[in-house]
């Protein structure tokens, strides 16, 4: 499966953005889809993941209540709605697909998109 992330940009603190991950090659209902991010000088970290059906979602503590992951298996897309953005959310965001169970570990994901940059100004 090929993944392409889009929707990044520059936003002021407190603002919102929606990232989209478009899949091609295979249908995403075969995969758990996760979002990760990597800030400058830091390691890649888990943000959110959705199970194949979308019925279960998981978030890292710092984004709970602000970010929402959702998927449309018919459209082969997974979105990450980000509200109340903060400067510390600034990072390159990646979507990834895992054929295993839902995981917060990047090593569990087999396929990665190219990343989209989110910059939050204070």
PDB file of C-alpha atoms in Angstrom:
ATOM      1  CA  UNK A   1       0.000   0.000   0.000  1.00  0.00           C
ATOM      2  CA  UNK A   2       1.237   3.519  -0.809  1.00  0.00           C
ATOM      3  CA  UNK A   3       0.427   6.379   1.526  1.00  0.00           C
ATOM      4  CA  UNK A   4       0.441  10.102   0.916  1.00  0.00           C
ATOM      5  CA  UNK A   5       0.004  12.609   3.715  1.00  0.00           C
ATOM      6  CA  UNK A   6      -1.197  16.131   3.044  1.00  0.00           C
ATOM      7  CA  UNK A   7      -2.772  19.092   4.757  1.00  0.00           C
ATOM      8  CA  UNK A   8       0.141  20.518   6.693  1.00  0.00           C
ATOM      9  CA  UNK A   9       0.872  24.192   6.902  1.00  0.00           C
ATOM     10  CA  UNK A  10       1.455  27.188   9.115  1.00  0.00           C
ATOM     11  CA  UNK A  11      -1.115  27.981  11.779  1.00  0.00           C
ATOM     12  CA  UNK A  12      -1.239  30.184  14.842  1.00  0.00           C
ATOM     13  CA  UNK A  13      -1.420  28.707  18.302  1.00  0.00           C
ATOM     14  CA  UNK A  14      -4.992  27.790  19.133  1.00  0.00           C
ATOM     15  CA  UNK A  15      -5.838  27.132  15.516  1.00  0.00           C
ATOM     16  CA  UNK A  16      -6.810  23.950  13.720  1.00  0.00           C
ATOM     17  CA  UNK A  17      -5.645  21.816  10.831  1.00  0.00           C
ATOM     18  CA  UNK A  18      -6.809  18.588   9.285  1.00  0.00           C
ATOM     19  CA  UNK A  19      -4.231  16.205   7.880  1.00  0.00           C
ATOM     20  CA  UNK A  20      -5.261  13.611   5.369  1.00  0.00           C
ATOM     21  CA  UNK A  21      -3.635  10.299   4.513  1.00  0.00           C
ATOM     22  CA  UNK A  22      -4.620   8.900   1.126  1.00  0.00           C
ATOM     23  CA  UNK A  23      -3.873   5.263   0.402  1.00  0.00           C
ATOM     24  CA  UNK A  24      -3.484   3.546  -2.925  1.00  0.00           C
ATOM     25  CA  UNK A  25      -2.589   0.081  -4.072  1.00  0.00           C
ATOM     26  CA  UNK A  26      -4.621  -1.722  -1.419  1.00  0.00           C
ATOM     27  CA  UNK A  27      -7.646  -0.925   0.638  1.00  0.00           C
ATOM     28  CA  UNK A  28      -6.923   0.474   4.088  1.00  0.00           C
ATOM     29  CA  UNK A  29      -9.469  -1.774   5.770  1.00  0.00           C
ATOM     30  CA  UNK A  30      -6.665  -4.347   5.811  1.00  0.00           C
ATOM     31  CA  UNK A  31      -4.550  -2.089   8.033  1.00  0.00           C
ATOM     32  CA  UNK A  32      -4.417  -0.233  11.274  1.00  0.00           C
ATOM     33  CA  UNK A  33      -3.454   3.325  10.356  1.00  0.00           C
ATOM     34  CA  UNK A  34      -1.375   5.510  12.635  1.00  0.00           C
ATOM     35  CA  UNK A  35      -0.063   9.042  12.700  1.00  0.00           C
ATOM     36  CA  UNK A  36       3.403   9.835  13.986  1.00  0.00           C
ATOM     37  CA  UNK A  37       5.350  13.058  14.158  1.00  0.00           C
ATOM     38  CA  UNK A  38       8.954  14.118  14.321  1.00  0.00           C
ATOM     39  CA  UNK A  39       9.961  17.495  15.632  1.00  0.00           C
ATOM     40  CA  UNK A  40      13.340  19.022  14.740  1.00  0.00           C
ATOM     41  CA  UNK A  41      16.094  17.340  16.698  1.00  0.00           C
ATOM     42  CA  UNK A  42      13.750  14.804  18.262  1.00  0.00           C
ATOM     43  CA  UNK A  43      12.841  11.195  17.657  1.00  0.00           C
ATOM     44  CA  UNK A  44       9.706  10.186  15.832  1.00  0.00           C
ATOM     45  CA  UNK A  45       6.817   9.779  18.248  1.00  0.00           C
ATOM     46  CA  UNK A  46       3.403   8.198  18.165  1.00  0.00           C
ATOM     47  CA  UNK A  47       0.398  10.508  17.884  1.00  0.00           C
ATOM     48  CA  UNK A  48      -2.715   8.445  17.160  1.00  0.00           C
ATOM     49  CA  UNK A  49      -3.886   5.211  15.622  1.00  0.00           C
ATOM     50  CA  UNK A  50      -7.123   3.716  14.389  1.00  0.00           C
ATOM     51  CA  UNK A  51      -8.027   0.059  14.130  1.00  0.00           C
ATOM     52  CA  UNK A  52      -9.149  -1.398  10.822  1.00  0.00           C
ATOM     53  CA  UNK A  53     -12.816  -0.780  11.463  1.00  0.00           C
ATOM     54  CA  UNK A  54     -12.248   2.621  13.026  1.00  0.00           C
ATOM     55  CA  UNK A  55     -14.199   1.602  16.102  1.00  0.00           C
ATOM     56  CA  UNK A  56     -11.135   1.886  18.346  1.00  0.00           C
ATOM     57  CA  UNK A  57      -8.698   4.761  18.455  1.00  0.00           C
ATOM     58  CA  UNK A  58      -5.698   5.511  20.624  1.00  0.00           C
ATOM     59  CA  UNK A  59      -3.862   8.755  21.309  1.00  0.00           C
ATOM     60  CA  UNK A  60      -0.721   9.885  22.993  1.00  0.00           C
ATOM     61  CA  UNK A  61      -1.545  11.780  26.175  1.00  0.00           C
ATOM     62  CA  UNK A  62      -0.403  15.167  24.897  1.00  0.00           C
ATOM     63  CA  UNK A  63      -3.020  15.250  22.120  1.00  0.00           C
ATOM     64  CA  UNK A  64      -5.981  13.602  23.848  1.00  0.00           C
ATOM     65  CA  UNK A  65      -9.025  15.819  23.646  1.00  0.00           C
ATOM     66  CA  UNK A  66      -7.445  17.960  20.913  1.00  0.00           C
ATOM     67  CA  UNK A  67      -6.763  15.555  18.047  1.00  0.00           C
ATOM     68  CA  UNK A  68      -9.195  13.146  16.411  1.00  0.00           C
ATOM     69  CA  UNK A  69      -8.296  10.349  14.029  1.00  0.00           C
ATOM     70  CA  UNK A  70     -10.983   9.145  11.669  1.00  0.00           C
ATOM     71  CA  UNK A  71     -11.054   6.917   8.657  1.00  0.00           C
ATOM     72  CA  UNK A  72     -13.221   6.447   5.619  1.00  0.00           C
ATOM     73  CA  UNK A  73     -12.512   2.980   4.309  1.00  0.00           C
ATOM     74  CA  UNK A  74     -14.709   3.567   1.275  1.00  0.00           C
ATOM     75  CA  UNK A  75     -12.572   6.548   0.263  1.00  0.00           C
ATOM     76  CA  UNK A  76      -9.349   4.899   1.423  1.00  0.00           C
ATOM     77  CA  UNK A  77      -8.436   7.878   3.575  1.00  0.00           C
ATOM     78  CA  UNK A  78      -7.573   8.548   7.188  1.00  0.00           C
ATOM     79  CA  UNK A  79      -7.764  12.056   8.624  1.00  0.00           C
ATOM     80  CA  UNK A  80      -6.209  13.618  11.686  1.00  0.00           C
ATOM     81  CA  UNK A  81      -8.180  16.597  12.896  1.00  0.00           C
ATOM     82  CA  UNK A  82      -6.005  18.780  15.106  1.00  0.00           C
ATOM     83  CA  UNK A  83      -7.608  21.441  17.289  1.00  0.00           C
ATOM     84  CA  UNK A  84      -6.141  23.910  19.783  1.00  0.00           C
ATOM     85  CA  UNK A  85      -2.718  23.516  18.237  1.00  0.00           C
ATOM     86  CA  UNK A  86       0.285  24.508  20.306  1.00  0.00           C
ATOM     87  CA  UNK A  87       3.849  25.392  19.285  1.00  0.00           C
ATOM     88  CA  UNK A  88       5.022  22.051  20.658  1.00  0.00           C
ATOM     89  CA  UNK A  89       2.867  20.329  18.018  1.00  0.00           C
ATOM     90  CA  UNK A  90       5.244  21.644  15.360  1.00  0.00           C
ATOM     91  CA  UNK A  91       6.647  18.636  13.502  1.00  0.00           C
ATOM     92  CA  UNK A  92       6.598  16.638  10.321  1.00  0.00           C
ATOM     93  CA  UNK A  93       3.587  14.359  10.528  1.00  0.00           C
ATOM     94  CA  UNK A  94       3.610  10.913   8.966  1.00  0.00           C
ATOM     95  CA  UNK A  95       0.863   8.404   8.379  1.00  0.00           C
ATOM     96  CA  UNK A  96       1.677   4.724   8.462  1.00  0.00           C
ATOM     97  CA  UNK A  97      -0.031   1.381   7.952  1.00  0.00           C
ATOM     98  CA  UNK A  98       0.321  -1.717  10.073  1.00  0.00           C
ATOM     99  CA  UNK A  99      -0.822  -5.182   9.159  1.00  0.00           C
ATOM    100  CA  UNK A 100      -0.484  -6.204  12.792  1.00  0.00           C
ATOM    101  CA  UNK A 101      -2.592  -5.033  15.722  1.00  0.00           C
ATOM    102  CA  UNK A 102      -2.880  -1.381  16.720  1.00  0.00           C
ATOM    103  CA  UNK A 103       0.414  -0.176  18.084  1.00  0.00           C
ATOM    104  CA  UNK A 104       2.143   2.925  19.380  1.00  0.00           C
ATOM    105  CA  UNK A 105       5.507   1.617  18.172  1.00  0.00           C
ATOM    106  CA  UNK A 106       6.797   2.823  14.824  1.00  0.00           C
ATOM    107  CA  UNK A 107       8.503  -0.524  14.221  1.00  0.00           C
ATOM    108  CA  UNK A 108       5.067  -2.148  14.024  1.00  0.00           C
ATOM    109  CA  UNK A 109       4.209  -0.161  10.903  1.00  0.00           C
ATOM    110  CA  UNK A 110       5.178  -1.519   7.521  1.00  0.00           C
ATOM    111  CA  UNK A 111       4.290   1.327   5.190  1.00  0.00           C
ATOM    112  CA  UNK A 112       4.917   5.044   5.567  1.00  0.00           C
ATOM    113  CA  UNK A 113       3.854   8.177   3.784  1.00  0.00           C
ATOM    114  CA  UNK A 114       6.295  10.974   2.967  1.00  0.00           C
ATOM    115  CA  UNK A 115       5.285  13.343   5.758  1.00  0.00           C
ATOM    116  CA  UNK A 116       3.659  16.747   5.879  1.00  0.00           C
ATOM    117  CA  UNK A 117       4.999  19.695   7.864  1.00  0.00           C
ATOM    118  CA  UNK A 118       2.899  21.375  10.523  1.00  0.00           C
ATOM    119  CA  UNK A 119       4.219  24.619  11.969  1.00  0.00           C
ATOM    120  CA  UNK A 120       2.447  26.269  14.871  1.00  0.00           C
ATOM    121  CA  UNK A 121       3.463  29.829  15.642  1.00  0.00           C
ATOM    122  CA  UNK A 122       3.120  31.351  19.095  1.00  0.00           C
TER     123      UNK A 122
END
